[in-house]
mmCIF file of C-alpha atoms in Angstrom:
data_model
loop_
_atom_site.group_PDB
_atom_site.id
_atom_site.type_symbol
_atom_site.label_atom_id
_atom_site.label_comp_id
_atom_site.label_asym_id
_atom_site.label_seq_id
_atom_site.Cartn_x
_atom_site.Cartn_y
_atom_site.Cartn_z
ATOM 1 C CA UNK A 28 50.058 8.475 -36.093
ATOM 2 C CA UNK A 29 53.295 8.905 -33.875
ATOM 3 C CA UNK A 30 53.505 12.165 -32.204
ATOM 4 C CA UNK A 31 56.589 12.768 -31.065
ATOM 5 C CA UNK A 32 58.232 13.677 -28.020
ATOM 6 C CA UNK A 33 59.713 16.800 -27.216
ATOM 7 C CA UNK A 34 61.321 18.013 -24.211
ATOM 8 C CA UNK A 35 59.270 20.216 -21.988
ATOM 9 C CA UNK A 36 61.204 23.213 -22.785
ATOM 10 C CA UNK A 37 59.682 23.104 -26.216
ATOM 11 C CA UNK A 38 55.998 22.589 -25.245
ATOM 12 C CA UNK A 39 54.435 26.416 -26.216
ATOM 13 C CA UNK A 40 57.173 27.343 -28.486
ATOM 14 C CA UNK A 41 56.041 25.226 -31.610
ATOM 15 C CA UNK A 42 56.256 28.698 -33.424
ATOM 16 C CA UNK A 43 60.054 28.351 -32.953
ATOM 17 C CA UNK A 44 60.730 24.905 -34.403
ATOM 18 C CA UNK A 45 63.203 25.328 -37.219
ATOM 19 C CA UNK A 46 64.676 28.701 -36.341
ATOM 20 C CA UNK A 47 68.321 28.324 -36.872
ATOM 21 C CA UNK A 48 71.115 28.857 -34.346
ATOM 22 C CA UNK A 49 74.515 29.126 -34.934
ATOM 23 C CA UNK A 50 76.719 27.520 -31.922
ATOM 24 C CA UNK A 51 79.786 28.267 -31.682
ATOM 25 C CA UNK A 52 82.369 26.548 -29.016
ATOM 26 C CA UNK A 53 85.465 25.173 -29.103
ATOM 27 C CA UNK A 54 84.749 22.499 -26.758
ATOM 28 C CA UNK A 55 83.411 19.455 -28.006
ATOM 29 C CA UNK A 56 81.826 17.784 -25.114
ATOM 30 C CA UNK A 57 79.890 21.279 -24.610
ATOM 31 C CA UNK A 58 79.335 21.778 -28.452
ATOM 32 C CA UNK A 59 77.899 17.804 -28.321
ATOM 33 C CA UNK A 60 75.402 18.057 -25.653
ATOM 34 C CA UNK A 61 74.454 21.643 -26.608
ATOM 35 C CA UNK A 62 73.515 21.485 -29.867
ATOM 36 C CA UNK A 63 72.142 17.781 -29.517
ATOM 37 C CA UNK A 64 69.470 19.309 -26.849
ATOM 38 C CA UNK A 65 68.707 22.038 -29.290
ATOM 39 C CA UNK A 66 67.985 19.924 -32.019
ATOM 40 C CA UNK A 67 65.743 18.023 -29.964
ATOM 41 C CA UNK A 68 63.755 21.148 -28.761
ATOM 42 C CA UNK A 69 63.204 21.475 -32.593
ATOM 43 C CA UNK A 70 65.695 23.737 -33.582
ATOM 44 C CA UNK A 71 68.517 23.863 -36.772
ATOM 45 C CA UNK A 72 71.886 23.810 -35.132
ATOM 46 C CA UNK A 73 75.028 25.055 -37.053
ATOM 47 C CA UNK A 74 78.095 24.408 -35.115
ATOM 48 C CA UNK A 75 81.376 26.601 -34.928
ATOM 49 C CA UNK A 76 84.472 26.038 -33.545
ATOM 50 C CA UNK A 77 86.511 29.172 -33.988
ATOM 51 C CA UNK A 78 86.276 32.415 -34.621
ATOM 52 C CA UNK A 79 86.263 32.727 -38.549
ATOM 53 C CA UNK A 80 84.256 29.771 -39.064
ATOM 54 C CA UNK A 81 81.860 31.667 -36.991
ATOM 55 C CA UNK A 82 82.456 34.767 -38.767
ATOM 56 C CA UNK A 83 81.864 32.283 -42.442
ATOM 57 C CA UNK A 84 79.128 30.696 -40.859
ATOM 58 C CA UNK A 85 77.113 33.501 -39.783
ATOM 59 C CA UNK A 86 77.540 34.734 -43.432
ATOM 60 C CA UNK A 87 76.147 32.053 -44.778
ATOM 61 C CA UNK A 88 73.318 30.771 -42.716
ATOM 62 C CA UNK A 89 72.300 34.108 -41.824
ATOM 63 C CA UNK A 90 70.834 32.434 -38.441
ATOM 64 C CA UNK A 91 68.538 33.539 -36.292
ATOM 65 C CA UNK A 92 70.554 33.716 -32.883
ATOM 66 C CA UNK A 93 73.807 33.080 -32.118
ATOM 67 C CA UNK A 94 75.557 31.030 -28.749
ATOM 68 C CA UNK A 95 78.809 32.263 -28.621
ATOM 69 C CA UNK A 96 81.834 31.290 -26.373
ATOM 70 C CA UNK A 97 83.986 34.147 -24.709
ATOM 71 C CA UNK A 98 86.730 32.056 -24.740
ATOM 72 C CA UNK A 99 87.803 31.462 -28.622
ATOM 73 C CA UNK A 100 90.933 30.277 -30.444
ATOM 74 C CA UNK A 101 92.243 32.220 -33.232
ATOM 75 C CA UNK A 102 89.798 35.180 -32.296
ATOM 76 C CA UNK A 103 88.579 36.119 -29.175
ATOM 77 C CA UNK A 104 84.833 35.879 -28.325
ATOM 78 C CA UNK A 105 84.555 39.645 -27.890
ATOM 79 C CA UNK A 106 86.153 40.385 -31.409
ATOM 80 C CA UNK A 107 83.762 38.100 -32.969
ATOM 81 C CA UNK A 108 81.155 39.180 -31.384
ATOM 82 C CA UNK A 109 82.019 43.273 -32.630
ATOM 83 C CA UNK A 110 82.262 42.070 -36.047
ATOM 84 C CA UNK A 111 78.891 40.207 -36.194
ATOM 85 C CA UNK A 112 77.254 43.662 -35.240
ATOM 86 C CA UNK A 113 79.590 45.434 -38.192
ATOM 87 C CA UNK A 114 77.159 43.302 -40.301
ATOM 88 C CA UNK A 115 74.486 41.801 -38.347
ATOM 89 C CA UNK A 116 71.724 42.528 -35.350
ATOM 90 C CA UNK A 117 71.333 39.030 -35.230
ATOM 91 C CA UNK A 118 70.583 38.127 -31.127
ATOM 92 C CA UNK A 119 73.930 36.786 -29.130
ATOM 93 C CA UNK A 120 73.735 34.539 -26.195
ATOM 94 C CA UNK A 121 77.675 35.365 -24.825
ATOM 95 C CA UNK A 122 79.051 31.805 -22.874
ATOM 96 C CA UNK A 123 81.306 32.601 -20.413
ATOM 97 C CA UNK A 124 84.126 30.582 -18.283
ATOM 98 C CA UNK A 125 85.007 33.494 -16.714
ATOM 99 C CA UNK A 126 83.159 34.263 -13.562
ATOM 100 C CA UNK A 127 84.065 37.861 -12.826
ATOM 101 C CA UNK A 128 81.244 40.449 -12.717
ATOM 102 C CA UNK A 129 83.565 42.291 -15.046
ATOM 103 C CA UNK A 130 83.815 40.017 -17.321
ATOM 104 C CA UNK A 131 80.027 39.453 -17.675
ATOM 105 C CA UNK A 132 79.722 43.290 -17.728
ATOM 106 C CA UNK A 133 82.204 43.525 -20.562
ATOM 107 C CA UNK A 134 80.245 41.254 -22.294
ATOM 108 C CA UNK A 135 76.555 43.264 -21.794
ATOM 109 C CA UNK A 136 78.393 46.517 -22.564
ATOM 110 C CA UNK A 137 79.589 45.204 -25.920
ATOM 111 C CA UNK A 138 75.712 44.810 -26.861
ATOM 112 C CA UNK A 139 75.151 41.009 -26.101
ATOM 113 C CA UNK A 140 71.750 40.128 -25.953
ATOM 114 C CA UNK A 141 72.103 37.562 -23.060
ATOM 115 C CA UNK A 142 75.133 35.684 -21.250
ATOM 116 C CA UNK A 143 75.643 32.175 -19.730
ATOM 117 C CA UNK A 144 77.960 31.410 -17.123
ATOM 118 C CA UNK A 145 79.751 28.033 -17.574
ATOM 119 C CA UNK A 146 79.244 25.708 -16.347
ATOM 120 C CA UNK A 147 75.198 25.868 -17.541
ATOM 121 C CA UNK A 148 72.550 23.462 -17.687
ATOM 122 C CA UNK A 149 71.279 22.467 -21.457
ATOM 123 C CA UNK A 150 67.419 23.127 -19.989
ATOM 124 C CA UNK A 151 68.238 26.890 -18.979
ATOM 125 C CA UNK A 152 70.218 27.568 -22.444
ATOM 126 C CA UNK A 153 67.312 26.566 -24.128
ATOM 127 C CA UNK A 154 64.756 28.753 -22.091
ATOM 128 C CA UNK A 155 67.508 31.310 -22.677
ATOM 129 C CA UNK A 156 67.098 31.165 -26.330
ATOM 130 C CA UNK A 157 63.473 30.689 -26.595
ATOM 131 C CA UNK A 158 63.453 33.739 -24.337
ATOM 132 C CA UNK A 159 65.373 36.237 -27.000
ATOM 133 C CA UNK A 160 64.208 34.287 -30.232
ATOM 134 C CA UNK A 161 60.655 35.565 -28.969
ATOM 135 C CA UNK A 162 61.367 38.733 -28.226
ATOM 136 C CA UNK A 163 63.332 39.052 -31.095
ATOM 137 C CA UNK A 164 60.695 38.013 -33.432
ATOM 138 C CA UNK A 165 57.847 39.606 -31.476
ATOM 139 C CA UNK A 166 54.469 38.536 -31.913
ATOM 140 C CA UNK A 167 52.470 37.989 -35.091
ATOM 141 C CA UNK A 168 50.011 39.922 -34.193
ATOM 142 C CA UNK A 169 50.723 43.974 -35.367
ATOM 143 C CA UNK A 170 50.840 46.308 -32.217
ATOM 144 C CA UNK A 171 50.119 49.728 -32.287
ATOM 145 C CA UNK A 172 53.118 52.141 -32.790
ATOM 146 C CA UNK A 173 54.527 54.064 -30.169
ATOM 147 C CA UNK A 174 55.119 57.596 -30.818
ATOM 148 C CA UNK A 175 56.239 59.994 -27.834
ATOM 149 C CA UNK A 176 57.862 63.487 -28.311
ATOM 150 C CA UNK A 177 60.240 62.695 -31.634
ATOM 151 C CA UNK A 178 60.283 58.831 -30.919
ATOM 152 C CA UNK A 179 58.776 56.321 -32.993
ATOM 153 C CA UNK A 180 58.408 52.417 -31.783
ATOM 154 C CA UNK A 181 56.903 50.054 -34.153
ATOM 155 C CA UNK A 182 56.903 46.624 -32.046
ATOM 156 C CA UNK A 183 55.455 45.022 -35.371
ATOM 157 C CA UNK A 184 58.641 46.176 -37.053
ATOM 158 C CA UNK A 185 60.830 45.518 -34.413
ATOM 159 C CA UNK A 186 62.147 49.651 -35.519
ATOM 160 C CA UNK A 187 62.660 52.659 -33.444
ATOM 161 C CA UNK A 188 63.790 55.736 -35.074
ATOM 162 C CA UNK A 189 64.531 59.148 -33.215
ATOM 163 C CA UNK A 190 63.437 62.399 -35.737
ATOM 164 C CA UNK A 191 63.056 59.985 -38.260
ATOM 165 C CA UNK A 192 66.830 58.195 -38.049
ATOM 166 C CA UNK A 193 66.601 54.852 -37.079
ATOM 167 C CA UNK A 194 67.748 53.704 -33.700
ATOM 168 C CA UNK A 195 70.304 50.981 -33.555
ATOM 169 C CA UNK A 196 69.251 48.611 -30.564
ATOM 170 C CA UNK A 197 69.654 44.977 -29.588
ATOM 171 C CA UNK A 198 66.930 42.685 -28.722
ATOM 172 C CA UNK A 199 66.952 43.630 -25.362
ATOM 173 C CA UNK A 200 67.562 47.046 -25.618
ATOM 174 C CA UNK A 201 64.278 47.585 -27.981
ATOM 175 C CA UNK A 202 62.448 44.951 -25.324
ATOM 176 C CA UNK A 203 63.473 47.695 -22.637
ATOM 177 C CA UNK A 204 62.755 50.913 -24.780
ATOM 178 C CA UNK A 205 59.296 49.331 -25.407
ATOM 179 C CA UNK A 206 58.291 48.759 -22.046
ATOM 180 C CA UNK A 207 59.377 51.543 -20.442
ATOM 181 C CA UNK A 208 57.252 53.609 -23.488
ATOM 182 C CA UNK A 209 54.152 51.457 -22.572
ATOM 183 C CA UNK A 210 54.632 52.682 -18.560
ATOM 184 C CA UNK A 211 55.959 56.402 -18.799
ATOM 185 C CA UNK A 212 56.485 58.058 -15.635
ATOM 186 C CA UNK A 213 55.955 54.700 -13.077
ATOM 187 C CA UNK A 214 59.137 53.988 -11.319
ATOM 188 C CA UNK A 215 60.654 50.293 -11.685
ATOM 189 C CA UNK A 216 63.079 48.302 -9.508
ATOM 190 C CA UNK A 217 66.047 46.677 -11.084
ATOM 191 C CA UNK A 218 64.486 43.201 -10.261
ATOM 192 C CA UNK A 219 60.599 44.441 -11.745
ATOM 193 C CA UNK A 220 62.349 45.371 -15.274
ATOM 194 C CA UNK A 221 64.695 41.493 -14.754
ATOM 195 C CA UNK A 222 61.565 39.837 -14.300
ATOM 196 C CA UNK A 223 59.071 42.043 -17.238
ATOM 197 C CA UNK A 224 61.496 42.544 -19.593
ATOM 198 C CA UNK A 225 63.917 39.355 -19.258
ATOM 199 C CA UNK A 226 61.709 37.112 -18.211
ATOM 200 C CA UNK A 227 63.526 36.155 -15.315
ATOM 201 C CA UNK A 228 62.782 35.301 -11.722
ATOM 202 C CA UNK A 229 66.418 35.661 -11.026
ATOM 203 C CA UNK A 230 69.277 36.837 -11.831
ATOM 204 C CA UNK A 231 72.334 39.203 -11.854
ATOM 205 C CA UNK A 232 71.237 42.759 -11.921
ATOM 206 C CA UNK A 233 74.040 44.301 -13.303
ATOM 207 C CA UNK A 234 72.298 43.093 -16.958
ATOM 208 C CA UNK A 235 69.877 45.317 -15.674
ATOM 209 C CA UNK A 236 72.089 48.431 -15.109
ATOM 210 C CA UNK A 237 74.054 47.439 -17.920
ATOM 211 C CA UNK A 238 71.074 48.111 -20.586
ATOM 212 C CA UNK A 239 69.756 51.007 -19.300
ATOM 213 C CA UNK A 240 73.244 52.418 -19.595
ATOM 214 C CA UNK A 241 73.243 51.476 -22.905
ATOM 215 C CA UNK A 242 69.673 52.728 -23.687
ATOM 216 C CA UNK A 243 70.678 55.501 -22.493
ATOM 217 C CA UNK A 244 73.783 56.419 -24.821
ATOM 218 C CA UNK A 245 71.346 55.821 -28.142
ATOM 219 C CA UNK A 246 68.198 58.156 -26.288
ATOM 220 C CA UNK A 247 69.604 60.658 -24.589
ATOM 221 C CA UNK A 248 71.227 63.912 -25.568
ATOM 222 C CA UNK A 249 73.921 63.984 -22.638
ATOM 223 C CA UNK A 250 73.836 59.885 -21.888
ATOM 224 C CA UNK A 251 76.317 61.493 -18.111
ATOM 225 C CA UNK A 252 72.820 64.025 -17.671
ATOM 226 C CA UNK A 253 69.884 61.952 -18.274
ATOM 227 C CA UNK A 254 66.011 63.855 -18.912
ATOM 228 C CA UNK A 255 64.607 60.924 -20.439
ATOM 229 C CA UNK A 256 65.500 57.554 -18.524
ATOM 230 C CA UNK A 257 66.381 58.817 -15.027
ATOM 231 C CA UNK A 258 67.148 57.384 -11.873
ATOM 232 C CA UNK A 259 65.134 57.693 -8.493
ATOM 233 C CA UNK A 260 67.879 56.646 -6.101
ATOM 234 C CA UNK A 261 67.430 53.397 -3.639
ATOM 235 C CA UNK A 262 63.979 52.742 -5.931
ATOM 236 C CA UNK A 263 64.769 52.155 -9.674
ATOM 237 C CA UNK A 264 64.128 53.693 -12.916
ATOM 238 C CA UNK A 265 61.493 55.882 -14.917
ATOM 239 C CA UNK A 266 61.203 57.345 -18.020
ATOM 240 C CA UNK A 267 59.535 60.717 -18.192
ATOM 241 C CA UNK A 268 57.194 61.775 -20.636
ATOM 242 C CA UNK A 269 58.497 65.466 -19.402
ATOM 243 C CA UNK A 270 61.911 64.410 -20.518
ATOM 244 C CA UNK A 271 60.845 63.313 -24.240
ATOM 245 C CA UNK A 272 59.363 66.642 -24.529
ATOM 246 C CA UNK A 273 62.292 68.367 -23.097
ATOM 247 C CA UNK A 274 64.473 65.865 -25.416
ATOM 248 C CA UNK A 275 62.768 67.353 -28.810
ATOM 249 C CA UNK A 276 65.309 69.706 -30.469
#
């Protein structure tokens, strides 16, 4: 029998073959190699080149994660990217040209899962995607729900609802929310939650700052005067059990 070979990326993440991803860049050379290396790691690639055939293509292949370019004709990256979560919480990996911290900010802020700066390796976009896909799937195996004060996380469910009303959060934004339930009132550094929650060694910690920013405009009753997910100053952050009490209205 031939076995055959796959790149070491995709060694442990059989459970992934034949999720789809929807790529969309309007470079071809980038599009090419992309989408050729995640075929190979045993994915089912559906390429884009614009905006609307993203926006068409996301309708109808309903994928599992998206790549998208910043930088689109027709519509910009951005716009896409706020339309897809109009209908969709389908994960987006953001590629970006533009090297600014602002830019990549801009990006986070707008609710992107993940970001790429170009020019990338093929190996790390892969990793990158395996990375969300699994947290965005979770495990098969149910986990106990998660109930503090008026919140309710079901990690089986990939749900969290507030008094009942569910909670709209990306991939990463749950995968934070989660954690920092499972460790109330322990204090984490910017690079502890990059390298728990993300999965990464390294990296810019502004995605850091970013979510919990975020997190903290869908948790908190006054996101400018934080009870729940506060800040100890020159450590990191904590959320307080205290605070979900104090939250309850």
């Amino acid at each position: 029998m031939n076995v055959p070979h796959l790149p070491p990326s995709s060694i442990g993440n059989e459970d992934l073959v034949g999720r789809r991803v929807l790529l969309v860049d309007d470079d071809p050379t980038v599009a090419e190699v992309a989408s050729s290396y995640l075929r190979a790691t045993g994915f089912v690639v559906e390429e884009a080149s614009d905006g609307f055939a993203a926006l068409e293509a996301a309708e109808r292949i309903a994928p599992d994660l998206i790549v998208l370019d910043r930088m689109l004709p027709g519509i910009d990256g951005l716009e896409v990217f706020r339309r897809l979560r109009e209908r969709t919480s389908t994960p987006v990996i953001l590629l970006t040209a533009l090297g600014s911290e602002d830019d990549r900010i801009a990006g986070l802020e707008a609710g992107a899962d993940d970001y790429l700066s170009k020019p990338f390796s093929t190996r790390e976009l892969v990793l990158r995607v395996q990375s969300v896909l699994r947290r965005s799937i979770g495990e098969f195996t149910p986990e106990s729900v998660l109930e503090y004060g008026e919140f309710r996380l079901d990690p089986s469910a990939h749900v969290a609802t507030r008094g009942g009303v569910e909670l709209t959060l990306t991939a990463r934004e749950f995968d934070l929310f989660e954690f920092l339930l499972k460790h109330p009132n322990q204090v984490f550094s910017r690079e502890e939650l990059l390298r728990t929650v993300w999965g990464w060694t390294y990296g810019d910690l502004s995605t850091v700052t970013v979510h919990v920013r975020r997190l903290r405009e869908k948790i908190e009753r006054d996101p400018r005067s934080p009870v729940l997910l506060t800040t100890v100053w020159g450590v990191g952050y904590r959320f307080t059990m205290d605070g979900a009490a104090d939250a309850v209205v």
